[in-house]
Amino acid sequence: MDEPVYKRILLKLSGEVLLGDSAFGIDTNVLKFVAEEIGNVRTLGVQIGIVIGGGNIFRGVEASARGIDRASADYMGMLATAMNSLALQNALEDRGIPTRVQSAIEMKEIAEPFIKRRAMRHLEKGRVVIFACGTGSPYFTTDTAASLRAMEIQADALLKATKVDGIYDKDPVKEKDARMFNKISYTEVLTRDLKVMDSTAVSMCRDNNLPLAVFNLEKRGNIRDVICGKPIGTIVESEK
Ligand code: GTP
């Protein structure tokens, strides 16, 4: 039997993963796949918090480049994460997995407000807690929201599930000779500007010694394998 190395995790999902083969919005097959993968991890008794991005619906940074005021664009992006959170909640509950959505922006008709102590209770009761609307403040990414929530819920690790296999020395989509790291330090990620997450998110993990795992979500079993300490993707740790 696989034994989890981490008992409580914060899983960061990019909104773009939900696109699947579509150009916009949510591919329900991907949603179903993600829900299955999360269900698989939950059977190990691991407590799971999730932060999901909104890039499949709206990207604040791009919109601001096109002339929408940055703060407004970021708030629109946060609303996109709320949509993804509700979609994921639905997919998880379809599989009988109890969930709660907590939002950083009050929208009490559709989600609980973010209350740290309440989130912890939900986790202890085996509920998957989905944190919507990022940090609730503009100029912060959902990666930063993921590090922040990971710290707040005292997660043992932050798992960043993406579309590539791990952290590379250059963009693996554009450069054929890109090399993936199995392990790397936070400082190296920052000094080499490796763009795996924004610098605020990486610095927060470094300053609080939070292990960060970056791996491909699209391969079945990857989330479970990472949690069980198998050498999947890239692990970012403090320099010894
Ligand atoms: P326990 O107290 O541990 O049993 O947690 P609980 O979440 O089941 O308790 P509660 O009775 O507070 O919540 C019951 C349901 O109402 C859950 O599905 C919550 O997600 C939901 N809920 C609670 N507060 C809010 C809120 O402010 N807004 C919305 N939309 N739903 C809420």
XYZ file of N, CA, C and O in Angstrom, residues 18-198:
724
model
N -7.981 23.191 -17.180
C -9.406 22.862 -17.377
C -9.873 23.074 -18.816
O -10.939 22.610 -19.196
N -9.043 23.792 -19.586
C -9.415 24.031 -20.985
C -9.517 22.730 -21.772
O -10.371 22.594 -22.647
N -8.615 21.786 -21.456
C -8.565 20.542 -22.224
C -8.384 20.859 -23.697
O -7.489 21.628 -24.064
N -9.257 20.329 -24.530
C -9.132 20.575 -25.967
C -9.928 21.792 -26.419
O -9.933 22.127 -27.592
N -10.617 22.431 -25.494
C -11.406 23.576 -25.942
C -10.568 24.855 -25.926
O -9.509 24.919 -25.291
N -11.060 25.867 -26.631
C -10.314 27.121 -26.716
C -10.669 28.029 -25.554
O -9.948 28.966 -25.230
N -11.781 27.765 -24.907
C -12.262 28.657 -23.849
C -13.128 27.861 -22.879
O -13.832 26.926 -23.293
N -13.060 28.211 -21.622
C -13.984 27.629 -20.645
C -13.517 26.302 -20.074
O -12.330 26.068 -19.901
N -14.472 25.445 -19.794
C -14.180 24.235 -19.027
C -14.525 22.984 -19.830
O -15.639 22.842 -20.315
N -13.544 22.098 -19.952
C -13.773 20.801 -20.597
C -14.216 19.835 -19.481
O -13.432 19.537 -18.573
N -15.445 19.357 -19.559
C -15.974 18.552 -18.448
C -15.243 17.214 -18.316
O -15.209 16.639 -17.233
N -14.632 16.739 -19.402
C -13.854 15.494 -19.297
C -12.623 15.713 -18.423
O -12.252 14.849 -17.632
N -11.990 16.890 -18.583
C -10.823 17.201 -17.756
C -11.248 17.317 -16.295
O -10.595 16.798 -15.390
N -12.372 17.965 -16.097
C -12.894 18.150 -14.744
C -13.120 16.793 -14.068
O -12.766 16.588 -12.905
N -13.688 15.880 -14.833
C -13.957 14.536 -14.320
C -12.646 13.825 -13.964
O -12.522 13.190 -12.921
N -11.667 13.974 -14.858
C -10.350 13.363 -14.632
C -9.712 13.917 -13.354
O -9.224 13.164 -12.507
N -9.760 15.244 -13.212
C -9.152 15.878 -12.032
C -9.870 15.399 -10.763
O -9.229 15.083 -9.751
N -11.187 15.302 -10.830
C -11.954 14.853 -9.658
C -11.571 13.419 -9.285
O -11.426 13.095 -8.104
N -11.359 12.583 -10.292
C -10.946 11.185 -10.038
C -9.584 11.151 -9.348
O -9.370 10.405 -8.397
N -8.663 11.970 -9.875
C -7.310 12.014 -9.319
C -7.326 12.478 -7.856
O -6.616 11.942 -7.013
N -8.163 13.467 -7.584
C -8.250 13.993 -6.213
C -8.897 12.940 -5.300
O -8.453 12.710 -4.173
N -9.911 12.264 -5.818
C -10.579 11.209 -5.051
C -9.592 10.105 -4.672
O -9.607 9.583 -3.554
N -8.722 9.810 -5.597
C -7.690 8.798 -5.418
C -6.742 9.130 -4.267
O -6.292 8.265 -3.525
N -6.433 10.411 -4.153
C -5.529 10.874 -3.100
C -6.253 10.865 -1.755
O -5.688 10.513 -0.724
N -7.525 11.210 -1.812
C -8.302 11.298 -0.569
C -8.426 9.929 0.095
O -8.460 9.828 1.316
N -8.436 8.870 -0.709
C -8.537 7.537 -0.123
C -7.290 7.186 0.710
O -7.325 6.264 1.511
N -6.214 7.952 0.516
C -5.008 7.724 1.333
C -5.135 8.400 2.695
O -4.242 8.303 3.532
N -6.227 9.141 2.885
C -6.418 9.850 4.156
C -5.731 11.204 4.177
O -5.580 11.815 5.236
N -5.324 11.676 3.000
C -4.636 12.971 2.920
C -5.676 14.097 2.951
O -6.721 13.993 2.311
N -5.383 15.138 3.701
C -6.277 16.299 3.740
C -5.899 17.249 2.596
O -4.722 17.538 2.403
N -6.925 17.708 1.884
C -6.653 18.423 0.630
C -7.317 19.798 0.577
O -8.536 19.916 0.675
N -6.478 20.815 0.408
C -6.971 22.153 0.090
C -6.602 22.423 -1.359
O -5.580 21.917 -1.842
N -7.436 23.179 -2.059
C -7.177 23.436 -3.487
C -7.315 24.929 -3.786
O -8.246 25.577 -3.318
N -6.365 25.432 -4.560
C -6.511 26.766 -5.146
C -6.492 26.573 -6.640
O -5.626 25.863 -7.177
N -7.455 27.155 -7.322
C -7.523 26.993 -8.771
C -7.434 28.360 -9.437
O -7.973 29.338 -8.920
N -6.720 28.412 -10.540
C -6.582 29.671 -11.279
C -7.824 29.944 -12.118
O -8.815 29.213 -12.045
N -7.744 30.992 -12.931
C -8.917 31.356 -13.736
C -8.578 31.605 -15.193
O -9.410 32.106 -15.951
N -7.347 31.247 -15.591
C -6.840 31.589 -16.921
C -7.630 31.010 -18.092
O -7.519 31.511 -19.209
N -8.422 29.992 -17.855
C -9.248 29.425 -18.931
C -10.430 30.327 -19.246
O -11.065 30.192 -20.287
N -10.724 31.249 -18.318
C -11.882 32.128 -18.513
C -11.433 33.577 -18.699
O -11.881 34.277 -19.599
N -10.533 34.013 -17.837
C -10.118 35.418 -17.893
C -8.739 35.583 -17.285
O -8.488 35.098 -16.190
N -7.867 36.278 -18.001
C -6.510 36.532 -17.481
C -6.354 38.015 -17.180
O -6.326 38.835 -18.099
N -6.203 38.313 -15.892
C -6.093 39.713 -15.477
C -4.939 40.446 -16.131
O -5.103 41.545 -16.644
N -3.763 39.808 -16.161
C -2.570 40.489 -16.670
C -2.746 40.840 -18.148
O -2.451 41.957 -18.586
N -3.288 39.882 -18.916
C -3.467 40.138 -20.361
C -4.490 41.236 -20.599
O -4.320 42.105 -21.447
N -5.570 41.190 -19.820
C -6.615 42.195 -20.003
C -6.080 43.573 -19.665
O -6.395 44.555 -20.330
N -5.205 43.615 -18.642
C -4.679 44.926 -18.264
C -3.747 45.436 -19.360
O -3.685 46.630 -19.633
N -3.049 44.505 -20.049
C -2.199 44.935 -21.172
C -3.066 45.496 -22.304
O -2.612 46.329 -23.079
N -4.305 45.041 -22.389
C -5.192 45.532 -23.450
C -5.977 46.776 -23.026
O -6.917 47.185 -23.695
N -5.624 47.320 -21.869
C -6.196 48.617 -21.515
C -7.207 48.614 -20.387
O -7.696 49.667 -20.004
N -7.548 47.430 -19.818
C -8.437 47.443 -18.651
C -7.574 47.735 -17.428
O -6.478 47.183 -17.297
N -8.053 48.598 -16.585
C -7.320 48.936 -15.361
C -6.907 47.663 -14.632
O -7.708 46.733 -14.486
N -5.651 47.591 -14.190
C -5.092 46.349 -13.656
C -5.901 45.798 -12.478
O -6.175 44.600 -12.400
N -6.295 46.680 -11.563
C -7.033 46.198 -10.390
C -8.365 45.595 -10.829
O -8.743 44.498 -10.392
N -9.071 46.269 -11.735
C -10.363 45.737 -12.203
C -10.154 44.401 -12.903
O -10.911 43.446 -12.700
N -9.110 44.343 -13.742
C -8.838 43.107 -14.488
C -8.548 41.962 -13.511
O -9.015 40.832 -13.700
N -7.797 42.256 -12.453
C -7.486 41.211 -11.477
C -8.746 40.750 -10.743
O -8.915 39.567 -10.476
N -9.625 41.692 -10.420
C -10.879 41.281 -9.764
C -11.695 40.389 -10.703
O -12.311 39.400 -10.258
N -11.683 40.715 -11.992
C -12.404 39.872 -12.957
C -11.795 38.466 -12.988
O -12.500 37.458 -13.035
N -10.474 38.414 -12.919
C -9.790 37.117 -12.864
C -10.189 36.333 -11.620
O -10.389 35.116 -11.659
N -10.353 37.039 -10.502
C -10.752 36.355 -9.255
C -12.145 35.765 -9.414
O -12.423 34.655 -8.936
N -13.022 36.494 -10.106
C -14.372 35.949 -10.330
C -14.298 34.687 -11.195
O -15.070 33.745 -11.008
N -13.349 34.675 -12.125
C -13.170 33.476 -12.962
C -12.780 32.278 -12.092
O -13.250 31.158 -12.308
N -11.952 32.519 -11.070
C -11.559 31.393 -10.203
C -12.766 30.874 -9.419
O -12.833 29.696 -9.087
N -13.706 31.775 -9.126
C -14.913 31.337 -8.400
C -15.714 30.377 -9.284
O -16.231 29.356 -8.815
N -15.798 30.684 -10.568
C -16.523 29.795 -11.502
C -15.856 28.427 -11.545
O -16.509 27.390 -11.455
N -14.533 28.439 -11.680
C -13.808 27.157 -11.720
C -13.972 26.387 -10.410
O -14.089 25.160 -10.415
N -13.991 27.101 -9.297
C -14.127 26.440 -7.994
C -15.483 25.743 -7.899
O -15.573 24.605 -7.416
N -16.524 26.417 -8.362
C -17.858 25.806 -8.297
C -17.940 24.589 -9.224
O -18.545 23.567 -8.885
N -17.302 24.710 -10.389
C -17.303 23.579 -11.336
C -16.577 22.383 -10.725
O -17.040 21.237 -10.801
N -15.443 22.666 -10.068
C -14.679 21.568 -9.456
C -15.449 20.979 -8.276
O -15.481 19.759 -8.081
N -16.085 21.835 -7.496
C -16.893 21.343 -6.369
C -17.952 20.370 -6.882
O -18.150 19.282 -6.340
N -18.601 20.772 -7.953
C -19.630 19.937 -8.549
C -19.091 18.587 -9.002
O -19.680 17.539 -8.721
N -17.939 18.632 -9.665
C -17.347 17.386 -10.170
C -16.940 16.473 -9.012
O -17.104 15.247 -9.081
N -16.422 17.049 -7.933
C -16.013 16.237 -6.781
C -17.244 15.653 -6.093
O -17.270 14.471 -5.731
N -18.276 16.468 -5.942
C -19.468 15.970 -5.243
C -20.203 14.921 -6.069
O -20.820 14.012 -5.515
N -20.088 15.002 -7.384
C -20.644 13.945 -8.260
C -20.005 12.595 -7.939
O -20.585 11.552 -8.167
N -18.770 12.643 -7.453
C -18.069 11.402 -7.089
C -18.220 11.075 -5.609
O -17.523 10.219 -5.077
N -19.082 11.827 -4.937
C -19.353 11.554 -3.525
C -18.294 12.099 -2.579
O -18.219 11.691 -1.423
N -17.467 13.030 -3.079
C -16.413 13.604 -2.228
C -16.947 14.890 -1.584
O -17.338 15.816 -2.299
N -16.984 14.944 -0.245
C -17.510 16.157 0.391
C -16.559 17.337 0.203
O -15.339 17.182 0.311
N -17.119 18.486 -0.101
C -16.284 19.665 -0.371
C -16.892 20.894 0.283
O -18.080 20.919 0.592
N -16.080 21.898 0.458
C -16.568 23.226 0.814
C -15.793 24.210 -0.051
O -14.579 24.042 -0.239
N -16.503 25.229 -0.564
C -15.799 26.314 -1.253
C -15.769 27.496 -0.304
O -16.804 27.859 0.271
N -14.582 28.062 -0.113
C -14.449 29.282 0.683
C -13.872 30.374 -0.216
O -12.881 30.146 -0.912
N -14.499 31.532 -0.164
C -14.082 32.597 -1.065
C -13.413 33.747 -0.325
O -13.848 34.135 0.757
N -12.372 34.281 -0.951
C -11.676 35.436 -0.372
C -12.467 36.728 -0.589
O -12.205 37.737 0.048
N -13.410 36.689 -1.544
C -14.301 37.829 -1.742
C -15.684 37.353 -1.319
O -16.135 36.297 -1.774
N -16.333 38.111 -0.472
C -17.597 37.614 0.063
C -18.636 37.456 -1.042
O -18.874 38.381 -1.821
N -19.185 36.272 -1.152
C -20.286 36.012 -2.090
C -21.122 34.909 -1.450
O -21.131 33.783 -1.905
N -21.731 35.279 -0.310
C -22.234 34.243 0.586
C -23.361 33.404 0.019
O -23.631 32.329 0.546
N -23.992 33.880 -1.067
C -25.041 33.051 -1.667
C -24.458 31.797 -2.330
O -25.151 30.799 -2.516
N -23.191 31.855 -2.713
C -22.629 30.693 -3.414
C -21.433 30.040 -2.730
O -21.071 28.920 -3.061
N -20.840 30.710 -1.767
C -19.660 30.117 -1.106
C -19.514 30.671 0.304
O -19.953 31.793 0.584
N -18.886 29.873 1.149
C -18.573 30.363 2.492
C -17.493 31.427 2.371
O -16.685 31.386 1.459
N -17.449 32.347 3.327
C -16.292 33.256 3.330
C -15.057 32.487 3.782
O -15.188 31.466 4.478
N -13.877 32.974 3.401
C -12.659 32.304 3.873
C -12.484 32.577 5.351
O -12.357 33.724 5.773
N -12.498 31.525 6.133
C -12.230 31.620 7.575
C -11.248 30.497 7.873
O -11.590 29.316 7.739
N -10.051 30.886 8.220
C -8.991 29.896 8.356
C -9.354 28.755 9.297
O -9.224 27.584 8.961
N -9.829 29.095 10.473
C -10.110 28.047 11.464
C -11.211 27.112 10.984
O -11.204 25.916 11.270
N -12.146 27.677 10.241
C -13.225 26.844 9.724
C -12.702 25.918 8.620
O -13.085 24.754 8.526
N -11.804 26.472 7.803
C -11.190 25.656 6.750
C -10.472 24.461 7.376
O -10.559 23.324 6.903
N -9.769 24.717 8.486
C -9.027 23.637 9.159
C -9.986 22.549 9.649
O -9.711 21.367 9.542
N -11.126 22.974 10.190
C -12.113 22.003 10.693
C -12.631 21.147 9.542
O -12.777 19.935 9.659
N -12.917 21.806 8.422
C -13.406 21.060 7.248
C -12.369 20.009 6.842
O -12.714 18.864 6.559
N -11.112 20.434 6.811
C -10.042 19.498 6.402
C -9.974 18.319 7.365
O -9.889 17.160 6.945
N -10.053 18.637 8.659
C -9.981 17.559 9.670
C -11.138 16.585 9.505
O -11.016 15.404 9.810
N -12.278 17.090 9.014
C -13.441 16.220 8.800
C -13.398 15.511 7.448
O -14.365 14.872 7.048
N -12.312 15.676 6.725
C -12.150 14.957 5.461
C -12.774 15.642 4.259
O -12.896 15.059 3.185
N -13.166 16.900 4.441
C -13.742 17.630 3.304
C -12.625 18.266 2.494
O -11.653 18.774 3.064
N -12.795 18.248 1.179
C -11.843 18.956 0.323
C -12.264 20.428 0.331
O -13.430 20.742 0.094
N -11.320 21.311 0.658
C -11.665 22.731 0.721
C -11.073 23.454 -0.489
O -9.865 23.402 -0.722
N -11.954 24.083 -1.260
C -11.513 24.813 -2.452
C -11.536 26.302 -2.111
O -12.570 26.827 -1.685
N -10.374 26.939 -2.265
C -10.264 28.357 -1.920
C -10.427 29.180 -3.191
O -9.589 29.118 -4.093
N -11.509 29.939 -3.260
C -11.813 30.708 -4.473
C -11.376 32.163 -4.316
O -11.171 32.647 -3.204
N -11.256 32.835 -5.450
C -10.977 34.274 -5.528
C -9.594 34.676 -5.037
O -9.405 35.791 -4.512
N -8.646 33.799 -5.226
C -7.241 34.134 -4.945
C -7.042 34.653 -3.538
O -7.571 34.085 -2.577
N -6.281 35.740 -3.430
C -6.049 36.336 -2.102
C -7.142 37.351 -1.789
O -7.190 37.883 -0.686
N -7.969 37.661 -2.792
C -8.996 38.691 -2.602
C -8.462 40.086 -2.897
O -9.193 41.060 -2.813
N -7.188 40.174 -3.254
C -6.579 41.478 -3.553
C -5.948 41.444 -4.934
O -5.345 40.434 -5.313
N -6.067 42.570 -5.659
C -5.430 42.613 -6.976
C -3.906 42.630 -6.846
O -3.385 42.844 -5.754
N -3.221 42.408 -7.937
C -1.759 42.387 -8.028
C -1.139 41.137 -7.410
O 0.067 41.001 -7.385
N -1.953 40.230 -6.891
C -1.415 38.957 -6.405
C -1.925 37.846 -7.308
O -3.104 37.843 -7.675
N -1.063 36.911 -7.645
C -1.482 35.819 -8.522
C -2.155 34.704 -7.712
O -2.086 34.694 -6.474
N -2.740 33.761 -8.427
C -3.319 32.612 -7.713
C -2.200 31.702 -7.177
O -2.439 30.940 -6.253
N -0.998 31.796 -7.748
C 0.135 31.049 -7.164
C 0.454 31.602 -5.776
O 0.711 30.856 -4.834
N 0.422 32.922 -5.665
C 0.669 33.530 -4.357
C -0.456 33.153 -3.393
O -0.215 32.860 -2.219
N -1.680 33.139 -3.896
C -2.812 32.709 -3.050
C -2.582 31.282 -2.567
O -2.839 30.948 -1.408
N -2.047 30.445 -3.450
C -1.803 29.041 -3.088
C -0.747 28.955 -1.981
O -0.922 28.220 -1.004
N 0.349 29.744 -2.097
C 1.367 29.701 -1.029
C 0.780 30.231 0.267
O 1.027 29.671 1.339
N 0.012 31.294 0.158
C -0.580 31.896 1.365
C -1.520 30.906 2.061
O -1.406 30.654 3.265
N -2.417 30.323 1.309
C -3.367 29.369 1.919
C -2.622 28.134 2.448
O -2.982 27.600 3.496
N -1.587 27.713 1.724
C -0.808 26.557 2.184
C -0.232 26.843 3.568
O -0.285 26.011 4.472
N 0.289 28.049 3.731
C 0.871 28.437 5.024
C -0.217 28.497 6.081
O -0.048 28.012 7.192
N -1.336 29.122 5.713
C -2.401 29.310 6.698
C -2.973 27.983 7.195
O -3.281 27.840 8.369
N -3.146 27.033 6.284
C -3.733 25.749 6.716
C -2.644 24.796 7.235
O -2.915 23.652 7.530
N -1.428 25.291 7.310
C -0.283 24.494 7.776
C -0.125 23.215 6.958
O -0.034 22.106 7.503
N -0.161 23.397 5.644
C 0.021 22.255 4.745
C 1.461 21.760 4.844
O 2.380 22.536 5.134
N 1.645 20.474 4.598
C 3.002 19.906 4.614
C 3.727 20.192 3.303
O 4.952 20.089 3.240
N 2.963 20.476 2.263
C 3.587 20.766 0.970
C 2.605 21.489 0.067
O 1.389 21.357 0.224
N 3.190 22.236 -0.857
C 2.399 22.871 -1.911
C 2.665 22.086 -3.193
O 3.822 21.881 -3.576
N 1.617 21.602 -3.814
C 1.764 20.819 -5.043
C 1.244 21.645 -6.206
O 0.049 21.975 -6.241
N 2.136 21.986 -7.108
C 1.695 22.762 -8.266
C 1.560 21.831 -9.465
O 2.550 21.331 -10.005
N 0.313 21.594 -9.855
C 0.034 20.690 -10.969
C -0.103 21.509 -12.244
O -0.904 22.434 -12.301
N 0.720 21.187 -13.250
C 0.738 22.017 -14.455
C 0.637 21.152 -15.711
O 0.314 19.967 -15.642
N 0.950 21.786 -16.846
C 0.868 21.065 -18.121
C 2.210 20.521 -18.563
O 2.309 19.829 -19.568
N 3.289 20.872 -17.844
C 4.608 20.316 -18.178
C 5.073 19.412 -17.040
O 4.459 19.370 -15.982
N 6.178 18.671 -17.289
C 6.562 17.629 -16.334
C 7.224 18.131 -15.049
O 7.330 17.382 -14.076
N 7.731 19.356 -15.060
C 8.415 19.860 -13.864
C 9.013 21.221 -14.170
O 8.530 21.934 -15.051
N 10.094 21.561 -13.455
C 10.767 22.844 -13.694
C 11.955 22.604 -14.616
O 12.787 21.729 -14.355
N 12.047 23.362 -15.682
C 13.119 23.234 -16.678
C 14.030 24.449 -16.634
O 13.629 25.514 -16.162
N 15.242 24.275 -17.185
C 16.158 25.416 -17.231
C 15.736 26.447 -18.274
O 16.113 27.602 -18.206
N 14.948 26.018 -19.269
C 14.333 26.961 -20.218
C 12.960 26.431 -20.611
O 12.623 25.292 -20.258
N 12.231 27.212 -21.336
C 10.853 26.830 -21.659
C 10.812 25.542 -22.495
O 11.235 25.527 -23.653
N 10.301 24.441 -21.946
C 10.323 23.158 -22.659
C 9.378 23.131 -23.870
O 9.531 22.293 -24.753
N 8.447 24.043 -23.893
C 7.521 24.081 -25.029
C 8.226 24.689 -26.250
O 8.035 24.256 -27.390
N 9.123 25.663 -25.969
C 9.785 26.362 -27.082
C 11.169 25.790 -27.399
O 11.611 25.829 -28.538
N 11.870 25.284 -26.383
C 13.264 24.858 -26.583
C 13.400 23.344 -26.410
O 13.121 22.823 -25.335
N 13.866 22.699 -27.473
C 13.960 21.223 -27.472
C 14.970 20.686 -26.460
O 14.810 19.591 -25.933
N 16.064 21.462 -26.219
C 17.115 20.950 -25.333
C 16.911 21.364 -23.869
O 17.841 21.293 -23.071
N 15.707 21.777 -23.534
C 15.447 22.164 -22.132
C 15.641 20.955 -21.221
O 15.285 19.831 -21.575
N 16.236 21.189 -20.053
C 16.549 20.108 -19.125
C 15.724 20.291 -17.854
O 15.625 21.391 -17.322
N 15.135 19.179 -17.399
C 14.294 19.278 -16.203
C 15.114 19.021 -14.938
O 15.984 18.160 -14.934
N 14.842 19.759 -13.901
C 15.494 19.529 -12.599
C 14.666 18.505 -11.812
O 13.447 18.585 -11.804
N 15.345 17.578 -11.148
C 14.630 16.701 -10.219
C 14.469 17.417 -8.886
O 13.433 17.317 -8.241
N 15.521 18.129 -8.506
C 15.518 18.930 -7.276
C 16.164 20.259 -7.562
O 17.091 20.335 -8.367
N 15.709 21.284 -6.897
C 16.311 22.612 -7.058
C 15.979 23.410 -5.797
O 15.008 23.084 -5.100
N 16.787 24.422 -5.496
C 16.481 25.235 -4.304
C 15.619 26.435 -4.721
O 15.630 26.854 -5.870
N 14.924 26.983 -3.731
C 14.090 28.169 -4.014
C 14.955 29.302 -4.545
O 14.574 30.009 -5.462
N 16.119 29.462 -3.914
C 16.975 30.586 -4.298
C 17.382 30.463 -5.761
O 17.402 31.445 -6.501
N 17.682 29.223 -6.196
C 18.068 29.041 -7.589
C 16.886 29.351 -8.526
O 17.065 29.955 -9.578
N 15.699 28.936 -8.113
C 14.512 29.251 -8.927
C 14.398 30.759 -9.091
O 14.147 31.277 -10.181
N 14.663 31.478 -7.983
C 14.527 32.938 -8.020
C 15.657 33.585 -8.815
O 15.412 34.407 -9.697
N 16.904 33.161 -8.540
C 18.024 33.847 -9.205
C 18.055 33.522 -10.701
O 18.418 34.354 -11.506
N 17.646 32.304 -11.072
C 17.633 31.976 -12.507
C 16.342 32.410 -13.170
O 16.150 32.187 -14.367
N 15.457 32.985 -12.387
C 14.189 33.510 -12.908
C 13.457 32.440 -13.742
O 13.132 32.656 -14.898
N 13.251 31.284 -13.116
C 12.746 30.125 -13.854
C 11.246 30.147 -14.148
O 10.722 29.238 -14.787
N 10.559 31.140 -13.666
C 9.166 31.384 -14.055
C 8.200 30.241 -13.746
O 7.185 30.086 -14.426
N 8.534 29.451 -12.758
C 7.603 28.365 -12.440
C 6.392 28.921 -11.703
O 5.254 28.503 -11.941
N 6.670 29.860 -10.838
C 5.617 30.608 -10.155
C 6.165 32.019 -10.031
O 7.361 32.229 -10.200
N 5.334 32.984 -9.706
C 5.886 34.328 -9.573
C 6.774 34.402 -8.326
O 6.683 33.564 -7.424
